[in-house]
């Protein structure tokens, strides 16, 4: 024994990489989007859901409207330049308070983005009536981004279950017919090139008369996959120059997510929408605490955000 500490593996030390380099971090340079996870319960179980949403997963419980109000008030107090409030899940339309939460954010003047599978929870009459009222009052300030993993039925259903493609299209047709603004989220797991994916979605949008721009990355978002078994490099401070990339381009430079854990009295703020179960990315109960820098100490930071260039908002 030489008295030295054993070498660390990748993504173990918050400040130092396995090679002994200074780990990259990201400052909150301009808070554009505040996300609320409405709860991890979902009406379906997908094969590769990063948050493991399902009809049984209640690790993140339902957010309530007063809790949303508290954080919207904090935005004002902290003078965050937020323009967009995002709601994700789980399936947000399973949350019984979703319509009131959307209204509260819209009444404050924010753009509102809801990530949904557009299936049965959204198609309940109570929810439809609420969406129609919001569309009538706020128009295109409200956008629903639909999860359609692939433009073809077979590929989408292989991920989300037999029949899910047609159910989602039915929901999208209802949104189309009622003038509710849509965007789309697809996935890159099927081996298509980006050009082929966008061409496939463009053909679908034309056939269905969906007012979604397939070539616009803000309207048709194609997410890289988050395979925890894939070997990825750690991001050191030198990587920004090597990659010709700015830390301001990474998602945690402009967003935070509020969640409420099962058994907790209060919600907490997370650095990242993609890492809801990683305690090292929990920043505290307030937006003031969430202004701290974020250490890129997870393989998803490298694969998904820095190298993959993904973002959950537009």
mmCIF file of N, CA, C and O in Angstrom, residues 113-116 118 142-148 172 175 180-186 205 210-213 216-221 314:
data_model
loop_
_atom_site.group_PDB
_atom_site.id
_atom_site.type_symbol
_atom_site.label_atom_id
_atom_site.label_comp_id
_atom_site.label_asym_id
_atom_site.label_seq_id
_atom_site.Cartn_x
_atom_site.Cartn_y
_atom_site.Cartn_z
ATOM 1 N N UNK A 113 -45.841 25.195 -22.408
ATOM 2 C CA UNK A 113 -45.575 24.002 -23.212
ATOM 3 C C UNK A 113 -45.934 22.777 -22.389
ATOM 4 O O UNK A 113 -45.492 22.630 -21.246
ATOM 5 N N UNK A 114 -46.743 21.884 -22.963
ATOM 6 C CA UNK A 114 -47.138 20.652 -22.293
ATOM 7 C C UNK A 114 -46.649 19.473 -23.115
ATOM 8 O O UNK A 114 -46.928 19.391 -24.319
ATOM 9 N N UNK A 115 -45.920 18.555 -22.479
ATOM 10 C CA UNK A 115 -45.458 17.348 -23.160
ATOM 11 C C UNK A 115 -46.457 16.230 -22.884
ATOM 12 O O UNK A 115 -46.681 15.863 -21.729
ATOM 13 N N UNK A 116 -47.052 15.676 -23.930
ATOM 14 C CA UNK A 116 -48.153 14.722 -23.760
ATOM 15 C C UNK A 116 -48.110 13.652 -24.833
ATOM 16 O O UNK A 116 -47.587 13.877 -25.936
ATOM 17 N N UNK A 118 -50.990 12.565 -25.938
ATOM 18 C CA UNK A 118 -52.253 12.862 -26.643
ATOM 19 C C UNK A 118 -53.203 11.669 -26.669
ATOM 20 O O UNK A 118 -54.032 11.545 -27.572
ATOM 21 N N UNK A 142 -50.338 28.687 -25.760
ATOM 22 C CA UNK A 142 -50.333 27.303 -25.280
ATOM 23 C C UNK A 142 -49.932 26.371 -26.417
ATOM 24 O O UNK A 142 -50.523 26.410 -27.496
ATOM 25 N N UNK A 143 -48.919 25.536 -26.189
ATOM 26 C CA UNK A 143 -48.480 24.541 -27.166
ATOM 27 C C UNK A 143 -48.461 23.172 -26.513
ATOM 28 O O UNK A 143 -47.956 23.014 -25.396
ATOM 29 N N UNK A 144 -48.989 22.184 -27.197
ATOM 30 C CA UNK A 144 -48.888 20.794 -26.759
ATOM 31 C C UNK A 144 -47.873 20.091 -27.658
ATOM 32 O O UNK A 144 -48.031 20.075 -28.882
ATOM 33 N N UNK A 145 -46.810 19.571 -27.047
ATOM 34 C CA UNK A 145 -45.819 18.834 -27.823
ATOM 35 C C UNK A 145 -46.085 17.342 -27.667
ATOM 36 O O UNK A 145 -45.996 16.788 -26.582
ATOM 37 N N UNK A 146 -46.400 16.719 -28.788
ATOM 38 C CA UNK A 146 -46.875 15.338 -28.787
ATOM 39 C C UNK A 146 -45.707 14.371 -28.955
ATOM 40 O O UNK A 146 -44.865 14.540 -29.839
ATOM 41 N N UNK A 147 -45.700 13.349 -28.130
ATOM 42 C CA UNK A 147 -44.689 12.302 -28.252
ATOM 43 C C UNK A 147 -45.138 11.291 -29.304
ATOM 44 O O UNK A 147 -46.037 10.488 -29.061
ATOM 45 N N UNK A 148 -44.527 11.364 -30.477
ATOM 46 C CA UNK A 148 -44.744 10.386 -31.539
ATOM 47 C C UNK A 148 -43.358 9.892 -31.930
ATOM 48 O O UNK A 148 -42.641 10.544 -32.682
ATOM 49 N N UNK A 172 -54.173 13.905 -31.878
ATOM 50 C CA UNK A 172 -53.619 14.998 -32.664
ATOM 51 C C UNK A 172 -54.640 15.567 -33.635
ATOM 52 O O UNK A 172 -54.671 16.790 -33.870
ATOM 53 N N UNK A 175 -56.819 17.916 -31.693
ATOM 54 C CA UNK A 175 -56.119 19.183 -31.466
ATOM 55 C C UNK A 175 -56.115 20.018 -32.743
ATOM 56 O O UNK A 175 -56.373 21.228 -32.713
ATOM 57 N N UNK A 180 -55.687 23.986 -31.665
ATOM 58 C CA UNK A 180 -54.740 24.030 -30.553
ATOM 59 C C UNK A 180 -53.346 23.767 -31.110
ATOM 60 O O UNK A 180 -53.109 22.789 -31.816
ATOM 61 N N UNK A 181 -52.421 24.645 -30.794
ATOM 62 C CA UNK A 181 -51.085 24.597 -31.368
ATOM 63 C C UNK A 181 -50.349 23.335 -30.946
ATOM 64 O O UNK A 181 -50.329 22.968 -29.774
ATOM 65 N N UNK A 182 -49.707 22.685 -31.913
ATOM 66 C CA UNK A 182 -48.970 21.455 -31.657
ATOM 67 C C UNK A 182 -47.514 21.583 -32.079
ATOM 68 O O UNK A 182 -47.173 22.301 -33.022
ATOM 69 N N UNK A 183 -46.662 20.849 -31.374
ATOM 70 C CA UNK A 183 -45.305 20.541 -31.798
ATOM 71 C C UNK A 183 -45.165 19.025 -31.662
ATOM 72 O O UNK A 183 -46.122 18.339 -31.285
ATOM 73 N N UNK A 184 -43.988 18.489 -31.956
ATOM 74 C CA UNK A 184 -43.829 17.041 -31.897
ATOM 75 C C UNK A 184 -42.455 16.673 -31.358
ATOM 76 O O UNK A 184 -41.465 17.367 -31.612
ATOM 77 N N UNK A 185 -42.403 15.566 -30.618
ATOM 78 C CA UNK A 185 -41.138 15.002 -30.155
ATOM 79 C C UNK A 185 -40.990 13.594 -30.696
ATOM 80 O O UNK A 185 -41.840 12.736 -30.455
ATOM 81 N N UNK A 186 -39.922 13.369 -31.457
ATOM 82 C CA UNK A 186 -39.599 12.038 -31.948
ATOM 83 C C UNK A 186 -38.298 11.564 -31.323
ATOM 84 O O UNK A 186 -37.679 12.264 -30.529
ATOM 85 N N UNK A 205 -47.213 14.843 -41.643
ATOM 86 C CA UNK A 205 -47.884 16.114 -41.341
ATOM 87 C C UNK A 205 -48.704 16.602 -42.540
ATOM 88 O O UNK A 205 -49.809 17.144 -42.373
ATOM 89 N N UNK A 210 -51.411 18.480 -40.358
ATOM 90 C CA UNK A 210 -50.936 18.973 -39.074
ATOM 91 C C UNK A 210 -50.043 20.191 -39.320
ATOM 92 O O UNK A 210 -49.102 20.132 -40.115
ATOM 93 N N UNK A 211 -50.328 21.279 -38.640
ATOM 94 C CA UNK A 211 -49.566 22.515 -38.812
ATOM 95 C C UNK A 211 -48.316 22.467 -37.933
ATOM 96 O O UNK A 211 -48.193 23.191 -36.936
ATOM 97 N N UNK A 212 -47.388 21.585 -38.310
ATOM 98 C CA UNK A 212 -46.128 21.413 -37.583
ATOM 99 C C UNK A 212 -45.005 21.430 -38.621
ATOM 100 O O UNK A 212 -45.091 20.752 -39.642
ATOM 101 N N UNK A 213 -43.963 22.201 -38.368
ATOM 102 C CA UNK A 213 -42.846 22.287 -39.302
ATOM 103 C C UNK A 213 -41.854 21.162 -39.021
ATOM 104 O O UNK A 213 -41.184 21.151 -37.991
ATOM 105 N N UNK A 216 -38.123 22.289 -38.715
ATOM 106 C CA UNK A 216 -37.811 23.229 -37.635
ATOM 107 C C UNK A 216 -37.512 22.447 -36.354
ATOM 108 O O UNK A 216 -38.404 21.832 -35.778
ATOM 109 N N UNK A 217 -36.257 22.458 -35.869
ATOM 110 C CA UNK A 217 -35.913 21.663 -34.688
ATOM 111 C C UNK A 217 -36.657 22.076 -33.432
ATOM 112 O O UNK A 217 -36.738 21.292 -32.479
ATOM 113 N N UNK A 218 -37.204 23.278 -33.410
ATOM 114 C CA UNK A 218 -37.978 23.709 -32.256
ATOM 115 C C UNK A 218 -39.403 23.170 -32.296
ATOM 116 O O UNK A 218 -40.056 23.061 -31.255
ATOM 117 N N UNK A 219 -39.883 22.813 -33.494
ATOM 118 C CA UNK A 219 -41.239 22.298 -33.643
ATOM 119 C C UNK A 219 -41.279 20.779 -33.754
ATOM 120 O O UNK A 219 -42.239 20.142 -33.322
ATOM 121 N N UNK A 220 -40.254 20.202 -34.351
ATOM 122 C CA UNK A 220 -40.114 18.746 -34.420
ATOM 123 C C UNK A 220 -38.776 18.402 -33.788
ATOM 124 O O UNK A 220 -37.721 18.527 -34.418
ATOM 125 N N UNK A 221 -38.828 18.019 -32.523
ATOM 126 C CA UNK A 221 -37.628 17.763 -31.733
ATOM 127 C C UNK A 221 -37.288 16.280 -31.843
ATOM 128 O O UNK A 221 -38.142 15.424 -31.577
ATOM 129 N N UNK A 314 -37.875 24.640 -26.673
ATOM 130 C CA UNK A 314 -37.601 25.006 -28.058
ATOM 131 C C UNK A 314 -36.183 25.513 -28.220
ATOM 132 O O UNK A 314 -35.938 26.675 -28.277
#
